[in-house]
PDB file of C-alpha atoms in Angstrom:
ATOM      1  CA  LYS X 209      87.042 179.860   7.254  1.00 77.00           C
ATOM      2  CA  ARG X 210      86.929 183.382   8.455  1.00 85.00           C
ATOM      3  CA  GLN X 211      86.256 184.769   5.016  1.00 90.00           C
ATOM      4  CA  PHE X 212      83.131 182.720   5.010  1.00 92.00           C
ATOM      5  CA  LEU X 213      81.784 184.278   8.163  1.00 94.00           C
ATOM      6  CA  ILE X 214      82.807 187.810   7.063  1.00 96.00           C
ATOM      7  CA  LYS X 215      80.782 187.296   3.688  1.00 96.00           C
ATOM      8  CA  ALA X 216      77.806 185.483   5.437  1.00 96.00           C
ATOM      9  CA  VAL X 217      77.473 188.463   7.956  1.00 97.00           C
ATOM     10  CA  ALA X 218      77.584 191.062   5.197  1.00 97.00           C
ATOM     11  CA  LEU X 219      75.031 189.307   3.156  1.00 96.00           C
ATOM     12  CA  ASN X 220      73.031 188.766   6.349  1.00 97.00           C
ATOM     13  CA  LEU X 221      73.350 192.563   6.839  1.00 98.00           C
ATOM     14  CA  LEU X 222      71.489 193.039   3.441  1.00 96.00           C
ATOM     15  CA  ASP X 223      68.546 191.173   4.898  1.00 96.00           C
ATOM     16  CA  PHE X 224      68.662 192.949   8.290  1.00 97.00           C
ATOM     17  CA  PRO X 225      69.513 196.649   7.396  1.00 97.00           C
ATOM     18  CA  LEU X 226      68.907 198.037  10.984  1.00 96.00           C
ATOM     19  CA  LEU X 227      71.977 195.983  11.892  1.00 97.00           C
ATOM     20  CA  ASN X 228      73.795 198.147   9.490  1.00 97.00           C
ATOM     21  CA  ALA X 229      72.461 201.569  10.945  1.00 96.00           C
ATOM     22  CA  VAL X 230      73.500 204.306  13.197  1.00 95.00           C
ATOM     23  CA  ILE X 231      71.607 207.076  15.235  1.00 94.00           C
ATOM     24  CA  ARG X 232      72.414 210.586  14.216  1.00 93.00           C
ATOM     25  CA  ASN X 233      70.508 213.605  15.686  1.00 92.00           C
ATOM     26  CA  GLU X 234      68.095 211.206  17.442  1.00 91.00           C
ATOM     27  CA  GLU X 235      67.127 209.470  14.055  1.00 94.00           C
ATOM     28  CA  ILE X 236      67.902 205.880  12.662  1.00 96.00           C
ATOM     29  CA  HIS X 237      70.246 206.110   9.482  1.00 96.00           C
ATOM     30  CA  VAL X 238      70.757 202.878   7.603  1.00 97.00           C
ATOM     31  CA  LEU X 239      74.151 203.028   6.071  1.00 97.00           C
ATOM     32  CA  PRO X 240      74.451 202.390   2.256  1.00 97.00           C
ATOM     33  CA  ASP X 241      77.524 200.384   2.512  1.00 97.00           C
ATOM     34  CA  ILE X 242      78.514 197.278   4.419  1.00 98.00           C
ATOM     35  CA  HIS X 243      82.046 197.388   6.109  1.00 98.00           C
ATOM     36  CA  VAL X 244      82.562 194.536   8.423  1.00 98.00           C
ATOM     37  CA  SER X 245      85.022 195.416  11.224  1.00 97.00           C
ATOM     38  CA  LEU X 246      87.229 192.807  12.841  1.00 95.00           C
ATOM     39  CA  ALA X 247      88.417 192.813  16.338  1.00 92.00           C
ATOM     40  CA  VAL X 248      92.218 192.618  16.225  1.00 92.00           C
ATOM     41  CA  ALA X 249      94.070 191.990  19.419  1.00 90.00           C
ATOM     42  CA  LEU X 250      97.146 194.039  20.075  1.00 91.00           C
ATOM     43  CA  PRO X 251      99.487 193.835  23.093  1.00 89.00           C
ATOM     44  CA  ASP X 252      97.969 197.082  24.595  1.00 89.00           C
ATOM     45  CA  GLY X 253      94.293 196.429  23.487  1.00 89.00           C
ATOM     46  CA  LEU X 254      91.856 195.877  20.650  1.00 91.00           C
ATOM     47  CA  ILE X 255      91.454 197.680  17.421  1.00 94.00           C
ATOM     48  CA  VAL X 256      88.823 196.981  14.901  1.00 95.00           C
ATOM     49  CA  PRO X 257      89.677 197.715  11.291  1.00 97.00           C
ATOM     50  CA  ALA X 258      87.001 197.052   8.707  1.00 97.00           C
ATOM     51  CA  VAL X 259      86.722 194.955   5.445  1.00 98.00           C
ATOM     52  CA  ALA X 260      85.359 197.390   2.980  1.00 98.00           C
ATOM     53  CA  ASN X 261      82.204 196.569   0.985  1.00 98.00           C
ATOM     54  CA  ALA X 262      82.215 192.955   2.256  1.00 97.00           C
ATOM     55  CA  ASP X 263      78.783 192.303   0.666  1.00 96.00           C
ATOM     56  CA  ARG X 264      80.013 192.914  -2.809  1.00 96.00           C
ATOM     57  CA  ALA X 265      83.676 191.581  -2.293  1.00 95.00           C
ATOM     58  CA  GLY X 266      84.511 188.109  -3.394  1.00 93.00           C
ATOM     59  CA  LEU X 267      86.000 185.602  -1.081  1.00 93.00           C
ATOM     60  CA  ALA X 268      89.514 186.123  -2.326  1.00 94.00           C
ATOM     61  CA  GLU X 269      89.161 189.836  -1.884  1.00 96.00           C
ATOM     62  CA  ILE X 270      87.816 189.341   1.572  1.00 96.00           C
ATOM     63  CA  ILE X 271      90.870 187.163   2.328  1.00 96.00           C
ATOM     64  CA  ARG X 272      93.299 189.734   0.934  1.00 97.00           C
ATOM     65  CA  GLN X 273      91.621 192.728   2.773  1.00 97.00           C
ATOM     66  CA  ARG X 274      91.501 190.733   6.138  1.00 96.00           C
ATOM     67  CA  LYS X 275      95.302 189.649   5.868  1.00 96.00           C
ATOM     68  CA  GLU X 276      96.307 193.264   4.889  1.00 97.00           C
ATOM     69  CA  LEU X 277      94.252 194.869   7.811  1.00 97.00           C
ATOM     70  CA  VAL X 278      95.534 192.403  10.402  1.00 95.00           C
ATOM     71  CA  GLN X 279      99.220 192.890   9.239  1.00 95.00           C
ATOM     72  CA  ARG X 280      98.844 196.663   9.197  1.00 96.00           C
ATOM     73  CA  ALA X 281      97.218 196.697  12.537  1.00 95.00           C
ATOM     74  CA  LEU X 282     100.174 194.648  14.044  1.00 94.00           C
ATOM     75  CA  GLU X 283     102.523 197.209  12.396  1.00 94.00           C
ATOM     76  CA  GLY X 284     100.544 200.181  13.737  1.00 93.00           C
ATOM     77  CA  LYS X 285      99.907 201.240  10.131  1.00 96.00           C
ATOM     78  CA  LEU X 286      96.113 201.460   9.862  1.00 96.00           C
ATOM     79  CA  THR X 287      94.598 204.479   8.399  1.00 96.00           C
ATOM     80  CA  ARG X 288      91.609 206.430   9.866  1.00 95.00           C
ATOM     81  CA  ASP X 289      89.455 205.240   7.247  1.00 96.00           C
ATOM     82  CA  ASP X 290      90.365 201.561   8.040  1.00 96.00           C
ATOM     83  CA  LEU X 291      89.239 202.195  11.736  1.00 95.00           C
ATOM     84  CA  GLU X 292      86.181 204.493  11.147  1.00 94.00           C
ATOM     85  CA  ARG X 293      84.207 202.989   8.085  1.00 96.00           C
ATOM     86  CA  GLY X 294      83.028 199.934  10.055  1.00 96.00           C
ATOM     87  CA  THR X 295      79.219 199.342  10.032  1.00 96.00           C
ATOM     88  CA  PHE X 296      79.237 196.105  12.052  1.00 97.00           C
ATOM     89  CA  THR X 297      81.711 194.069  14.047  1.00 97.00           C
ATOM     90  CA  ILE X 298      82.727 190.435  14.359  1.00 96.00           C
ATOM     91  CA  SER X 299      84.593 189.644  17.475  1.00 94.00           C
ATOM     92  CA  SER X 300      86.076 186.257  17.590  1.00 91.00           C
ATOM     93  CA  LEU X 301      87.649 184.247  20.410  1.00 88.00           C
ATOM     94  CA  ALA X 302      87.735 181.154  18.239  1.00 84.00           C
ATOM     95  CA  GLN X 303      91.332 180.385  18.966  1.00 84.00           C
ATOM     96  CA  TYR X 304      90.562 179.921  22.699  1.00 84.00           C
ATOM     97  CA  ASP X 305      88.819 177.190  24.431  1.00 86.00           C
ATOM     98  CA  ILE X 306      85.699 179.702  25.204  1.00 86.00           C
ATOM     99  CA  THR X 307      82.266 178.402  24.421  1.00 87.00           C
ATOM    100  CA  HIS X 308      80.341 181.678  25.005  1.00 88.00           C
ATOM    101  CA  PHE X 309      81.226 185.389  25.587  1.00 90.00           C
ATOM    102  CA  THR X 310      79.653 188.704  25.321  1.00 90.00           C
ATOM    103  CA  ALA X 311      81.252 191.457  23.238  1.00 92.00           C
ATOM    104  CA  ILE X 312      80.537 195.200  23.511  1.00 93.00           C
ATOM    105  CA  ILE X 313      79.148 197.204  20.802  1.00 94.00           C
ATOM    106  CA  ASN X 314      81.503 199.462  18.785  1.00 91.00           C
ATOM    107  CA  PRO X 315      79.837 202.778  18.829  1.00 91.00           C
ATOM    108  CA  PRO X 316      78.389 204.254  16.574  1.00 93.00           C
ATOM    109  CA  GLN X 317      77.587 200.840  15.105  1.00 95.00           C
ATOM    110  CA  SER X 318      74.179 198.977  16.122  1.00 95.00           C
ATOM    111  CA  GLY X 319      75.541 195.503  16.474  1.00 96.00           C
ATOM    112  CA  ILE X 320      78.392 193.149  17.161  1.00 97.00           C
ATOM    113  CA  LEU X 321      78.677 189.481  16.803  1.00 97.00           C
ATOM    114  CA  SER X 322      80.478 187.322  19.297  1.00 95.00           C
ATOM    115  CA  VAL X 323      82.160 184.106  17.882  1.00 94.00           C
ATOM    116  CA  PRO X 324      83.511 181.670  20.334  1.00 92.00           C
ATOM    117  CA  GLY X 325      85.472 178.429  19.543  1.00 87.00           C
ATOM    118  CA  THR X 326      83.656 175.418  18.378  1.00 87.00           C
ATOM    119  CA  ARG X 327      83.047 172.154  20.302  1.00 89.00           C
ATOM    120  CA  GLU X 328      82.082 168.637  19.598  1.00 89.00           C
ATOM    121  CA  THR X 329      78.726 167.475  20.722  1.00 91.00           C
ATOM    122  CA  LEU X 330      76.626 164.354  20.072  1.00 92.00           C
ATOM    123  CA  ALA X 331      73.569 164.558  17.929  1.00 91.00           C
ATOM    124  CA  MET X 332      70.975 162.309  16.299  1.00 91.00           C
ATOM    125  CA  ALA X 333      71.068 162.069  12.455  1.00 87.00           C
ATOM    126  CA  ASN X 334      68.737 159.484  10.641  1.00 90.00           C
ATOM    127  CA  GLY X 335      68.455 157.491  13.989  1.00 93.00           C
ATOM    128  CA  GLU X 336      72.131 157.256  14.353  1.00 93.00           C
ATOM    129  CA  VAL X 337      74.352 159.083  16.964  1.00 94.00           C
ATOM    130  CA  THR X 338      76.843 161.364  15.302  1.00 93.00           C
ATOM    131  CA  VAL X 339      79.508 163.913  16.386  1.00 93.00           C
ATOM    132  CA  LYS X 340      78.766 167.574  15.434  1.00 89.00           C
ATOM    133  CA  ARG X 341      80.857 170.614  15.741  1.00 87.00           C
ATOM    134  CA  VAL X 342      78.764 173.628  17.273  1.00 88.00           C
ATOM    135  CA  SER X 343      79.440 176.985  18.194  1.00 88.00           C
ATOM    136  CA  THR X 344      77.282 179.368  20.166  1.00 91.00           C
ATOM    137  CA  PHE X 345      77.244 182.904  18.558  1.00 93.00           C
ATOM    138  CA  GLY X 346      76.130 185.940  20.584  1.00 94.00           C
ATOM    139  CA  LEU X 347      74.745 189.206  19.230  1.00 96.00           C
ATOM    140  CA  GLY X 348      74.992 192.380  21.052  1.00 96.00           C
ATOM    141  CA  VAL X 349      72.661 195.156  19.714  1.00 97.00           C
ATOM    142  CA  ASP X 350      71.770 198.842  20.182  1.00 96.00           C
ATOM    143  CA  HIS X 351      68.142 198.473  21.529  1.00 95.00           C
ATOM    144  CA  ARG X 352      67.391 202.114  20.518  1.00 95.00           C
ATOM    145  CA  ILE X 353      67.639 200.702  16.935  1.00 96.00           C
ATOM    146  CA  ILE X 354      66.910 196.865  17.304  1.00 95.00           C
ATOM    147  CA  ASP X 355      64.723 194.850  19.463  1.00 94.00           C
ATOM    148  CA  GLY X 356      65.215 191.156  20.595  1.00 93.00           C
ATOM    149  CA  THR X 357      63.084 189.545  17.889  1.00 96.00           C
ATOM    150  CA  VAL X 358      65.053 191.153  15.089  1.00 96.00           C
ATOM    151  CA  ALA X 359      68.208 190.181  16.712  1.00 97.00           C
ATOM    152  CA  ALA X 360      67.026 186.563  17.039  1.00 97.00           C
ATOM    153  CA  ASP X 361      65.879 186.616  13.339  1.00 98.00           C
ATOM    154  CA  PHE X 362      69.408 187.916  12.389  1.00 97.00           C
ATOM    155  CA  LEU X 363      71.018 185.121  14.194  1.00 97.00           C
ATOM    156  CA  GLN X 364      68.625 182.386  12.820  1.00 97.00           C
ATOM    157  CA  ASN X 365      69.023 183.556   9.257  1.00 96.00           C
ATOM    158  CA  LEU X 366      72.881 183.648   9.773  1.00 97.00           C
ATOM    159  CA  LYS X 367      72.914 180.099  11.110  1.00 95.00           C
ATOM    160  CA  TRP X 368      70.818 179.091   8.012  1.00 94.00           C
ATOM    161  CA  LYS X 369      73.480 180.722   5.628  1.00 94.00           C
ATOM    162  CA  LEU X 370      76.349 179.084   7.456  1.00 92.00           C
ATOM    163  CA  GLU X 371      74.787 175.680   7.327  1.00 90.00           C
ATOM    164  CA  ARG X 372      74.191 176.025   3.531  1.00 89.00           C
ATOM    165  CA  PRO X 373      77.363 177.160   2.037  1.00 82.00           C
ATOM    166  CA  LEU X 374      76.630 176.161  -1.519  1.00 80.00           C
ATOM    167  CA  ILE X 375      73.429 178.189  -1.469  1.00 84.00           C
ATOM    168  CA  THR X 376      75.001 181.192   0.464  1.00 79.00           C
ATOM    169  CA  PHE X 377      78.177 181.483  -1.516  1.00 79.00           C
ATOM    170  CA  LEU X 378      77.407 179.874  -4.827  1.00 76.00           C
ATOM    171  CA  GLY X 379      73.793 180.478  -5.170  1.00 68.00           C
ATOM    172  CA  LEU X 380      73.255 176.940  -5.967  1.00 54.00           C
TER     173      LEU X 380
END
């Protein structure tokens, strides 16, 4: 599942390049590559290695990179490039019974996506009550680069992508 989220975020960054930007010398610089950082919990804190070129990588490559990065993080074998290339971060507490949290931006990045666990809720579909799994994502942004409207549009577009996996990942 994580590979779908990483890929959807990377594709969404193509549509919202300011969320893949940094400030250098008081100027906004949109970064040419999309490297999605993943918050990895270690006994003494968090570390955020990045999946390289996540927008261009296939799902199998994202799975391979993620698995390798997490393993090397746990072994203390990450490289400087693994840690510094990130352009946007995903922080997930999906393994916990947490329905919302606020993640802190990883400078110099301009955004971070907070991903809590999912929960079941009742919903109406075609006049029938159904059970629906939902998650309430959060987005922290650098307001020197991104305003609330762009952030909301980013989340809305990401939601659309995740709810339509055949279109998002297969182009159908």
